[in-house]
Short mmCIF file of C-alpha atoms and ligand atoms in Angstrom, two decimals:
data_model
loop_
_atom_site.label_atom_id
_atom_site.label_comp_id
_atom_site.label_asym_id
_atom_site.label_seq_id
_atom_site.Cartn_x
_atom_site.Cartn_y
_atom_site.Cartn_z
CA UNK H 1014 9.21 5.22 8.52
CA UNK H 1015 5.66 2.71 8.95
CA UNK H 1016 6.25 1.86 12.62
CA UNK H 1017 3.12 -0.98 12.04
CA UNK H 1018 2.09 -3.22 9.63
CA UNK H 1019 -0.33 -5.79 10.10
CA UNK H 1020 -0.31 -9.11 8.03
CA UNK H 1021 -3.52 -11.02 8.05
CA UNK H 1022 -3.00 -14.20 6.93
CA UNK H 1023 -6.21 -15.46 5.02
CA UNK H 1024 -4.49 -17.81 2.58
CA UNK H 1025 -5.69 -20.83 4.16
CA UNK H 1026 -8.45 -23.14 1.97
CA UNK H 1027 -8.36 -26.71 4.04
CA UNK H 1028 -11.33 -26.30 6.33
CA UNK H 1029 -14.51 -25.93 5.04
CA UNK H 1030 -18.29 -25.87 6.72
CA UNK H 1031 -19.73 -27.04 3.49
CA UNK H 1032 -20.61 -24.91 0.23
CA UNK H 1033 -17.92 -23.73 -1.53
CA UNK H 1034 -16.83 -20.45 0.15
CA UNK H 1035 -13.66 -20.42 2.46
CA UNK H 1036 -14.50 -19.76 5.97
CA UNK H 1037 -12.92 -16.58 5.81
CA UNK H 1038 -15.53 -15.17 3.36
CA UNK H 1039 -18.14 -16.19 5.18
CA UNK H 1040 -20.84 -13.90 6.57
CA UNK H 1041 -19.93 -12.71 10.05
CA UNK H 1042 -22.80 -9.99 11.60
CA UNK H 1043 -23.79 -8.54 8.08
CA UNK H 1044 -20.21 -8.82 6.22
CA UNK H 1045 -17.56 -11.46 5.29
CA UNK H 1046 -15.19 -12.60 8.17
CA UNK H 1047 -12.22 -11.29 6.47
CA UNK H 1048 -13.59 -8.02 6.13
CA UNK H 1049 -14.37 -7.69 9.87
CA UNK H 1050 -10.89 -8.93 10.55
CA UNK H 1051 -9.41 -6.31 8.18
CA UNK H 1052 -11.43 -3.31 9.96
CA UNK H 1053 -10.06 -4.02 13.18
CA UNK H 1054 -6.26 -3.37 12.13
CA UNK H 1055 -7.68 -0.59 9.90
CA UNK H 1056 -9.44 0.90 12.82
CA UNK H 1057 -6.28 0.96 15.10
CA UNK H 1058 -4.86 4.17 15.61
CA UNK H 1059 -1.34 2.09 15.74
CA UNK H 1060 -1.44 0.41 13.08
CA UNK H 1061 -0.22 2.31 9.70
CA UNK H 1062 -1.34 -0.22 7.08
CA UNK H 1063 -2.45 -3.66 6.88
CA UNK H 1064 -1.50 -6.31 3.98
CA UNK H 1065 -3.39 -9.46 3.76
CA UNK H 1066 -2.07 -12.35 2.61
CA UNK H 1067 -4.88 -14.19 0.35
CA UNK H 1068 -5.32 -17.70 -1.73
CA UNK H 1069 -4.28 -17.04 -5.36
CA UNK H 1070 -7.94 -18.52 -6.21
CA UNK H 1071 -9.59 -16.51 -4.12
CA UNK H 1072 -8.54 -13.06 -5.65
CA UNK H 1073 -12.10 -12.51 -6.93
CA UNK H 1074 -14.00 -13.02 -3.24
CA UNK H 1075 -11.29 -11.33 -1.76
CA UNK H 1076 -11.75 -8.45 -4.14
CA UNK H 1077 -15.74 -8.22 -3.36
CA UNK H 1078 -14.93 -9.01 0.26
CA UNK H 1079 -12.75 -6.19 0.73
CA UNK H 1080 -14.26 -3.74 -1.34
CA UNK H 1081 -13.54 0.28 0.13
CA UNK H 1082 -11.13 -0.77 2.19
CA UNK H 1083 -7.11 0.78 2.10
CA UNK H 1084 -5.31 -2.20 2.06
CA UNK H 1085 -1.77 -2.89 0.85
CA UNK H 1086 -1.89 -4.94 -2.41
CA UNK H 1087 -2.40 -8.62 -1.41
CA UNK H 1088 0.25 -11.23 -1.19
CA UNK H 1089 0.03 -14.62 -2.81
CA UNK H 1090 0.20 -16.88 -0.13
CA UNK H 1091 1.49 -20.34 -0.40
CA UNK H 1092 1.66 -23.86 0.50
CA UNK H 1093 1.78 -23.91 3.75
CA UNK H 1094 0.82 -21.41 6.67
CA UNK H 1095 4.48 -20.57 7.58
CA UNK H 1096 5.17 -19.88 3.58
CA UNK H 1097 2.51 -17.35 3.15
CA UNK H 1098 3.85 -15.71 6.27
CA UNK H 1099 7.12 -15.53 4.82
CA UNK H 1100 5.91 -14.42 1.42
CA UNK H 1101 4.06 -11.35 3.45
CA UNK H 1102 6.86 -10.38 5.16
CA UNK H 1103 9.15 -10.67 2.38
CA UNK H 1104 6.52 -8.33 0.60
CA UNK H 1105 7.71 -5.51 3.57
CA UNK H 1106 11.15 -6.13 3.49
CA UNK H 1107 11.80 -3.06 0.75
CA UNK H 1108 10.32 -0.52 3.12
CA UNK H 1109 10.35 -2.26 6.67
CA UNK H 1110 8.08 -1.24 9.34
CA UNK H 1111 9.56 -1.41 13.03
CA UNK H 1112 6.83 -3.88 14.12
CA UNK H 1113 4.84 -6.63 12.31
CA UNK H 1114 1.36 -7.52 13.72
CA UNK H 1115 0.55 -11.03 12.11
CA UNK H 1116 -2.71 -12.36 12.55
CA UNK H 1117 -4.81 -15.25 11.69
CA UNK H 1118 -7.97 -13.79 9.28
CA UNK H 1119 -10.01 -16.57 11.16
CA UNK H 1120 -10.10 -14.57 14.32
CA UNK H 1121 -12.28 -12.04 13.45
CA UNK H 1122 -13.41 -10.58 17.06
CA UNK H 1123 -9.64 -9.33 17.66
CA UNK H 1124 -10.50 -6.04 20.02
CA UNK H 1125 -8.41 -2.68 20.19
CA UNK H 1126 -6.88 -3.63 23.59
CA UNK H 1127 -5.65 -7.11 22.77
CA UNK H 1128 -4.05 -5.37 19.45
CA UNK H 1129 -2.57 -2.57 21.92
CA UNK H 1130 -1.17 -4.84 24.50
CA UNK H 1131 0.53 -7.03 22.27
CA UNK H 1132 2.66 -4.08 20.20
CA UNK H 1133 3.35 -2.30 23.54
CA UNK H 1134 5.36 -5.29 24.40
CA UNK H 1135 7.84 -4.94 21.92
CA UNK H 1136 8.99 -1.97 23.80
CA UNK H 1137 10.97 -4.84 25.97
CA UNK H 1138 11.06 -7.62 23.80
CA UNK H 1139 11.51 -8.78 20.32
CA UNK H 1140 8.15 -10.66 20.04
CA UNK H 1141 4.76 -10.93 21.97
CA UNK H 1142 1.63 -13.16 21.70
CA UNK H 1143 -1.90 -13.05 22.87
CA UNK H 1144 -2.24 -16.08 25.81
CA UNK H 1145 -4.81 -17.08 27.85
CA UNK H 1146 -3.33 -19.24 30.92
CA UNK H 1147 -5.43 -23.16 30.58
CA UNK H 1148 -8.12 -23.55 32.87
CA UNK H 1149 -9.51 -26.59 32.22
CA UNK H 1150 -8.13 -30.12 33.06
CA UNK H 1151 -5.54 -31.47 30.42
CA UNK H 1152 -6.65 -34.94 29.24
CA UNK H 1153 -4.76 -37.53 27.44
CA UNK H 1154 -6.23 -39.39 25.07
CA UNK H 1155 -5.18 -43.00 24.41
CA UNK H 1156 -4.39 -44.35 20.86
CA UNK H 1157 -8.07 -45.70 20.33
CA UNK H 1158 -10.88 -44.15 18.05
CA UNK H 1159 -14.01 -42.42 18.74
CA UNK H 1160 -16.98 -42.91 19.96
CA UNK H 1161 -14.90 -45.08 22.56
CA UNK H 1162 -11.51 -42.99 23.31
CA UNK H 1163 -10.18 -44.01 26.83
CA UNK H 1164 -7.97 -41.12 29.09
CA UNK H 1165 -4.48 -42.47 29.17
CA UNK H 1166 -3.26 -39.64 31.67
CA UNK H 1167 -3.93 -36.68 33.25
CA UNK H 1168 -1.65 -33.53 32.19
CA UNK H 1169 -0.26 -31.06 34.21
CA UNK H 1170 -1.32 -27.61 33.37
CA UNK H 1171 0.55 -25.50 35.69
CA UNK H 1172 2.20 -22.94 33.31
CA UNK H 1173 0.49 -23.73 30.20
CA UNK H 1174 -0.96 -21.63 28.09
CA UNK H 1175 -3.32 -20.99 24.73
CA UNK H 1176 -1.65 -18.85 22.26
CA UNK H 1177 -3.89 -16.47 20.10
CA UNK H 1178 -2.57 -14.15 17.40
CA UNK H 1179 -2.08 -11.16 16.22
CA UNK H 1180 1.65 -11.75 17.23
CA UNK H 1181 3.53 -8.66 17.76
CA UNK H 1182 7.15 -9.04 16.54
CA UNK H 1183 10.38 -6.23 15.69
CA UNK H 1184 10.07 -6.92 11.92
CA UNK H 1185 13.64 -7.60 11.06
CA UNK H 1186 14.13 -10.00 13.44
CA UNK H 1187 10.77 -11.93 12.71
CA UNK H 1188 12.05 -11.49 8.82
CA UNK H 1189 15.42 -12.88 9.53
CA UNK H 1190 13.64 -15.86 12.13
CA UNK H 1191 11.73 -17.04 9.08
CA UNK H 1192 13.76 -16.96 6.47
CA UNK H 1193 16.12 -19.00 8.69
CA UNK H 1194 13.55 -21.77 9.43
CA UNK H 1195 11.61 -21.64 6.74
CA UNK H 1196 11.84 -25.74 6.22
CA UNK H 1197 10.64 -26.03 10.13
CA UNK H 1198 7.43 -26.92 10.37
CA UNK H 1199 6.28 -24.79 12.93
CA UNK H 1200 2.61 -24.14 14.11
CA UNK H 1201 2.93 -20.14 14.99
CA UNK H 1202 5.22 -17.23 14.31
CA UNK H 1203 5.60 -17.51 18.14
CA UNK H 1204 7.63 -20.85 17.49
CA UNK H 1205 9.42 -19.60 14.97
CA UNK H 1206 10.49 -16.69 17.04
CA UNK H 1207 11.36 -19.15 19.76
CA UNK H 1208 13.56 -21.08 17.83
CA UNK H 1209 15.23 -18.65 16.42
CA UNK H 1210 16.22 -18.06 20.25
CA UNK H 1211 14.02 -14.55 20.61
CA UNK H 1212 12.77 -13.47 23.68
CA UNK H 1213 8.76 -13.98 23.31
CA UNK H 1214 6.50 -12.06 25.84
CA UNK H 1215 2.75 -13.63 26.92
CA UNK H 1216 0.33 -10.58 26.58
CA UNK H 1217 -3.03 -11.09 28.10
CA UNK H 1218 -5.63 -12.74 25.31
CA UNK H 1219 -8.94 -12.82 25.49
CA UNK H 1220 -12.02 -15.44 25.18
CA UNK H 1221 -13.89 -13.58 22.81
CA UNK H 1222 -11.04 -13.35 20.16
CA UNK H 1223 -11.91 -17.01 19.24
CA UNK H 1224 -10.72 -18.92 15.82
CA UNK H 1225 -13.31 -19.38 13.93
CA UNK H 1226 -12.83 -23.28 12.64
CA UNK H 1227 -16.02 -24.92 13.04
CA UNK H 1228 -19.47 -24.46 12.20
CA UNK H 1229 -20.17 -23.94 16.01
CA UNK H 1230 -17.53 -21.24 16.36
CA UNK H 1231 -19.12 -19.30 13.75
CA UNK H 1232 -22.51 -19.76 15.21
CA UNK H 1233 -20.58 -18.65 18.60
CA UNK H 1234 -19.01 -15.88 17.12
CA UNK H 1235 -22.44 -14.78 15.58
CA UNK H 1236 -23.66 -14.71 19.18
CA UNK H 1237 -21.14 -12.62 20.22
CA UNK H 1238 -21.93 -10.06 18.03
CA UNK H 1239 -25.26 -10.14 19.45
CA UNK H 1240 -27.44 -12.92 17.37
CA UNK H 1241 -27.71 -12.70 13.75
CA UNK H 1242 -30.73 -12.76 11.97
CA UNK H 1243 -33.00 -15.64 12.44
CA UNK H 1244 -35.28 -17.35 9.82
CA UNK H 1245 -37.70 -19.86 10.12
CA UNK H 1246 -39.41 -22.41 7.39
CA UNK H 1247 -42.47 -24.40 7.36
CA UNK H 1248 -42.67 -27.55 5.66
CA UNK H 1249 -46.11 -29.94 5.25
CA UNK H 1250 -46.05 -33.52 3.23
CA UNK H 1251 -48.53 -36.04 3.06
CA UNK H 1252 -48.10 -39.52 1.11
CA UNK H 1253 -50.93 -42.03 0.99
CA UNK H 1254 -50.78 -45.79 2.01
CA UNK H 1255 -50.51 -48.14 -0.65
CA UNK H 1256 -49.34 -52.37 -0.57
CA UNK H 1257 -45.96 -53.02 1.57
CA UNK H 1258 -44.96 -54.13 4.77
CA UNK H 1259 -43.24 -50.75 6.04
CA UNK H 1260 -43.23 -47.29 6.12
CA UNK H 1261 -40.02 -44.78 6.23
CA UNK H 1262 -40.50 -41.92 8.59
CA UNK H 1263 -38.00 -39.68 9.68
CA UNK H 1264 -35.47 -41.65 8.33
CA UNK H 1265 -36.14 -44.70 10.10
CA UNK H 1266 -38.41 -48.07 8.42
CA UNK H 1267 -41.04 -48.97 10.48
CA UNK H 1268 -42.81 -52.07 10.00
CA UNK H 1269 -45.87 -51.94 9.04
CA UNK H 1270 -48.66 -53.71 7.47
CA UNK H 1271 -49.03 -51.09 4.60
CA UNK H 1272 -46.22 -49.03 2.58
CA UNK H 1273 -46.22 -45.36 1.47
CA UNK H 1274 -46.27 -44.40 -2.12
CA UNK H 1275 -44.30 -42.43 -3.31
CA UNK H 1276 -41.93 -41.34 -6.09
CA UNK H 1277 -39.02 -41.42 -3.86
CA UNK H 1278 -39.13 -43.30 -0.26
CA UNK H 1279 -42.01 -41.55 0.34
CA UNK H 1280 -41.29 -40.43 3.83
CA UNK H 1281 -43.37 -37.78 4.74
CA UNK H 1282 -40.88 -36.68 7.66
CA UNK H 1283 -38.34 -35.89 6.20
CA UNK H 1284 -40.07 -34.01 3.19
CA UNK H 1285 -41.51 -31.85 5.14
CA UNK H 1286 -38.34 -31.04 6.98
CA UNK H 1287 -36.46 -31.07 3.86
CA UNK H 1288 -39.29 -28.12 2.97
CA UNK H 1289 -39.23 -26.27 6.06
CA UNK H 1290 -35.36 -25.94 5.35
CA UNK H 1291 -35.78 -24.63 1.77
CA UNK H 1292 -38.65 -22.31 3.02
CA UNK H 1293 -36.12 -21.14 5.14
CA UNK H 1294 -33.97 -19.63 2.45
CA UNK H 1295 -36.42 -18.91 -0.37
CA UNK H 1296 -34.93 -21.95 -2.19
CA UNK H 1297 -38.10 -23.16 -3.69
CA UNK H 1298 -39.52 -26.59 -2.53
CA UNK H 1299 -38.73 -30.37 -2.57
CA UNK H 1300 -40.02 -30.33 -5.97
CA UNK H 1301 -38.20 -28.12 -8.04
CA UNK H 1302 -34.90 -29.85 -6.79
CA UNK H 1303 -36.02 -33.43 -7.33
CA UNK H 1304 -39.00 -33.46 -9.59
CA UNK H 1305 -40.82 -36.32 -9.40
CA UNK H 1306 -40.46 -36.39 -12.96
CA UNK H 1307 -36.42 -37.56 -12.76
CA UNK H 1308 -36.19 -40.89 -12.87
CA UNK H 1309 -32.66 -40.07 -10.89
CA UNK H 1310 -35.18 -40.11 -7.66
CA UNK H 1311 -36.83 -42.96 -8.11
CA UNK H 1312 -36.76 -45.05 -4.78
CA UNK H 1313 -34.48 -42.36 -3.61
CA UNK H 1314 -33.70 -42.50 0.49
CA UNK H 1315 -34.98 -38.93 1.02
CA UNK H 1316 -31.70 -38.86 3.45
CA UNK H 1317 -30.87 -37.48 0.09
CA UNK H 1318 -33.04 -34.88 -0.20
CA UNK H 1319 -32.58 -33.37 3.32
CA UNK H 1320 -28.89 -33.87 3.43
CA UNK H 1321 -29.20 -31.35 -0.20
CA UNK H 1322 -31.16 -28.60 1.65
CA UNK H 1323 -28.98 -28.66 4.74
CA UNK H 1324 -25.82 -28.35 2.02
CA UNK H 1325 -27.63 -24.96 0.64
CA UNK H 1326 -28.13 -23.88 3.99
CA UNK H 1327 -24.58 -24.30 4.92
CA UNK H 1328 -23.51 -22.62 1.53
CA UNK H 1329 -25.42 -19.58 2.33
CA UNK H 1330 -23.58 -19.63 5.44
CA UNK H 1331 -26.65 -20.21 7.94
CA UNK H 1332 -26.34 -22.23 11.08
CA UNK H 1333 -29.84 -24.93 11.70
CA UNK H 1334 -30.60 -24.18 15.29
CA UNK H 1335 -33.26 -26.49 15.54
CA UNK H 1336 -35.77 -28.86 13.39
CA UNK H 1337 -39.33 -29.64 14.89
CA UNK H 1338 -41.53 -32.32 12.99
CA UNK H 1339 -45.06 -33.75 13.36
CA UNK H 1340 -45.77 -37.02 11.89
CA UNK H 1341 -49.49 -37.14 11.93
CA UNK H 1342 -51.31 -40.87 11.54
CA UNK H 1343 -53.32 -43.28 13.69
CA UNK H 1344 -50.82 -46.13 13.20
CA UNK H 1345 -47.97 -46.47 13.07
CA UNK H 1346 -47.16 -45.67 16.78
CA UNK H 1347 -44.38 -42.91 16.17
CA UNK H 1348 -43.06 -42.91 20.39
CA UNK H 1349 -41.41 -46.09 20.23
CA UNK H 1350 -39.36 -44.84 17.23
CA UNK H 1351 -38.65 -41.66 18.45
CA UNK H 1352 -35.14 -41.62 19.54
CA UNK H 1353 -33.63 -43.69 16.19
CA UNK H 1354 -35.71 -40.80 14.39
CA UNK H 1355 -34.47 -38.07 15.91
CA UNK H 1356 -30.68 -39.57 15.86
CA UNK H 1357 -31.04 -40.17 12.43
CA UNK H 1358 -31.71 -36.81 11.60
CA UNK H 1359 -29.22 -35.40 13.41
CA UNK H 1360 -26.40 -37.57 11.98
CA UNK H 1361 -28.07 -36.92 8.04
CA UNK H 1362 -27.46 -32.74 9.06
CA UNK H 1363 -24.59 -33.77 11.09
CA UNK H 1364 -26.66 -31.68 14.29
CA UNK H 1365 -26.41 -32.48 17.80
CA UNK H 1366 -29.47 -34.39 19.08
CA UNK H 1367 -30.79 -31.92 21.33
CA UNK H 1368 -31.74 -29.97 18.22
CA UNK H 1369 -33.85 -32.08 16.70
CA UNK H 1370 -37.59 -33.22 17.73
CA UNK H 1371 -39.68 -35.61 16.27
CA UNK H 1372 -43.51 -35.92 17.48
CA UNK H 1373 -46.26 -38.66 16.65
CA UNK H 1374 -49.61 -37.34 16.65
CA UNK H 1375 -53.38 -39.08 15.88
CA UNK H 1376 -56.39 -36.75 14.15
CA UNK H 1377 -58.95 -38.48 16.71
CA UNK H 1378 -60.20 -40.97 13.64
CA UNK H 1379 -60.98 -37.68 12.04
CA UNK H 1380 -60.05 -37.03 8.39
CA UNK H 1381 -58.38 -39.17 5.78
CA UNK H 1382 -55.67 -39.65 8.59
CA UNK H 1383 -58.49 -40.97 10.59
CA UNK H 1384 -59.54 -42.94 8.10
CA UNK H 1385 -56.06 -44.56 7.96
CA UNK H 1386 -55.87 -43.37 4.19
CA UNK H 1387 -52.21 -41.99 4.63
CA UNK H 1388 -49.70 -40.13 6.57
CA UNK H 1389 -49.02 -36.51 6.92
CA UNK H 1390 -46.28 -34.42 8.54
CA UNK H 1391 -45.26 -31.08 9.59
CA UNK H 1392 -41.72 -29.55 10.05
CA UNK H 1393 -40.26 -26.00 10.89
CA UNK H 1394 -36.77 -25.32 11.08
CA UNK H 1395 -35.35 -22.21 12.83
CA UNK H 1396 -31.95 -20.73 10.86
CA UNK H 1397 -29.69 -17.87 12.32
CA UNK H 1398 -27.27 -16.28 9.45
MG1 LIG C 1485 -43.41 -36.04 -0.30
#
């Protein structure tokens, strides 16, 4: 008899960073997520096979993502989370293993002694799941919308705690708990277990074993793993003065007594950080995506442009850590503009502020920036994949 099967449940397509890969075939230390998450129940000397439980559409990146690897043939998944969990553990039911590990494929740092502590439970209980007591102050929120959400109360968090998976359940009763409330809508097999009046355990969690749902927990989870591999682009733009009574830099229009031409908005900023991105990934230059030549970027906010590259970087799963640009002139005055330029780069690459820095520099009169002829600029952008 299997004593251990582990169901990693990767059907899930909602949340995406951008691109068009599901987060759980993103790149994760070298590898896709899923395939990290897979090792770790293949790796446990408890655990006799492992059966994921994929998207229908996804068969194909599954396939490459799991390549080598002994798995039990995946499951369809379906609709919802609770479905596809059913639909695995209906896929056991012919030759049922004693216990059923059943894990979320977006927690991909899962270690050998979470996995262990959670199965040794079941020696006293039907069911056990990964917890980590709350440490932090419980907040309220009142019914208003951001940026101003007011605190309507203050929660008590004595005795609460964060659930994790893998759950560790006695696979016939887990079987029979869900195919008894399969129309609940229910957020964890731990709930389901719960209602169905089983006697759950809390095992020990840990921080590390995070969920990887954001951008910024992949980038943590990256970390974890000890960095990544960091890239860094340069970018350089210059666009000459012609008739106008502005100039766009960074974003931002600053009056001025000249304008910049240019085929596009002509702002020099933002090119060159739009470059340094593209440099970043070998994706060629500003140019071969919007030729000057397509009358499609004509007058074109170059929002546009940078907005594009930060899409491929996101689609080749890389995280910006920080942008750095120059704009070099004698007038304008870039300082007084500083902070709508930097905030309006941030919110085009949807980046925190304190990644982004925007610089005004002069050439001493020197130059055909001296000379007041035009305006050039200088960006680098620092990746980590
Ligand atoms: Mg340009």
């Amino acid at each position: 008899m299997v004593e251990c099967v582990a169901l990693v449940v990767a059907a899930g397509r909602g949340e995406r960073f951008g691109g068009e890969t599901p987060k759980q075939y993103m790149g994760l230390g070298g590898e896709p997520l899923l395939r990290r998450t897979l090792k770790a129940f293949l790796d446990h000397p408890a655990v006799d096979a492992v059966c994921p439980v994929i998207h229908p559409g996804d068969r194909e990146l599954f396939d490459i993502s799991a390549a080598g690897l002994e798995l039990l043939e995946p499951v369809a998944g379906g609709a919802t989370r609770q479905e596809s969990v059913l639909l695995g553990l209906e896929s056991l039911a012919g030759m049922p293993p004693y216990a059923v590990l059943i894990h979320d494929a977006a927690r991909p740092l899962v270690d050998e002694g979470l996995i262990s502590r959670a199965l040794s439970a079941l020696d006293d209980v039907p069911a056990a799941v990964p917890a980590i007591p709350v440490s932090d102050t419980l907040k309220r929120a009142d019914a208003g919308a951001a940026p101003l959400r007011l605190v309507a109360g203050t929660v008590d968090r004595a005795g609460l705690w964060r659930a994790q998976t893998p759950q560790a359940f006695r696979f016939t009763d887990i079987l029979a708990a869900h195919r008894r409330l399969a129309d609940e809508n229910l957020t964890d097999d731990a709930a389901v277990a719960e209602m169905a009046g089983l006697a759950v355990a809390l095992v020990a969690g840990s921080e590390n074993n995070l969920k990887v749902t954001t951008v910024d927990d992949l980038d943590r989870a990256r970390r974890l793993l000890g960095g990544g591999e960091i890239r860094t682009g340069i970018g350089y733009d210059v666009h000459r003065f012609g008739p106008g009574d502005h100039v766009m830099l960074c974003g931002v229009a600053v009056p001025f007594s000249a304008g910049l031409i240019g085929h596009s908005d002509a702002d020099v900023g933002l090119h060159a950080l739009t470059d340094a991105l593209l440099g970043a990934i070998g994706a060629g230059d500003i140019g071969s995506h919007f030729p000057p030549t397509d009358p499609r970027w004509r007058d074109a906010p170059s929002a546009t442009f940078l907005r594009h590259a930060g899409d491929l970087v996101r689609a080749r799963q890389g995280t910006i850590l920080n942008l750095d640009v120059t704009v070099i002139c004698e007038k304008p005055r870039i300082t007084p503009h500083r902070a709508a330029m930097i905030e309006r780069i941030a919110d085009i690459l949807e980046l925190t502020a304190d990644r982004v820095s925007v610089k005004g520099t002069t050439t001493e009169g020197l130059g055909f920036t001296g000379r007041g002829e035009g305006i050039a600029a200088q960006g680098v952008a620092t990746l980590r994949f």
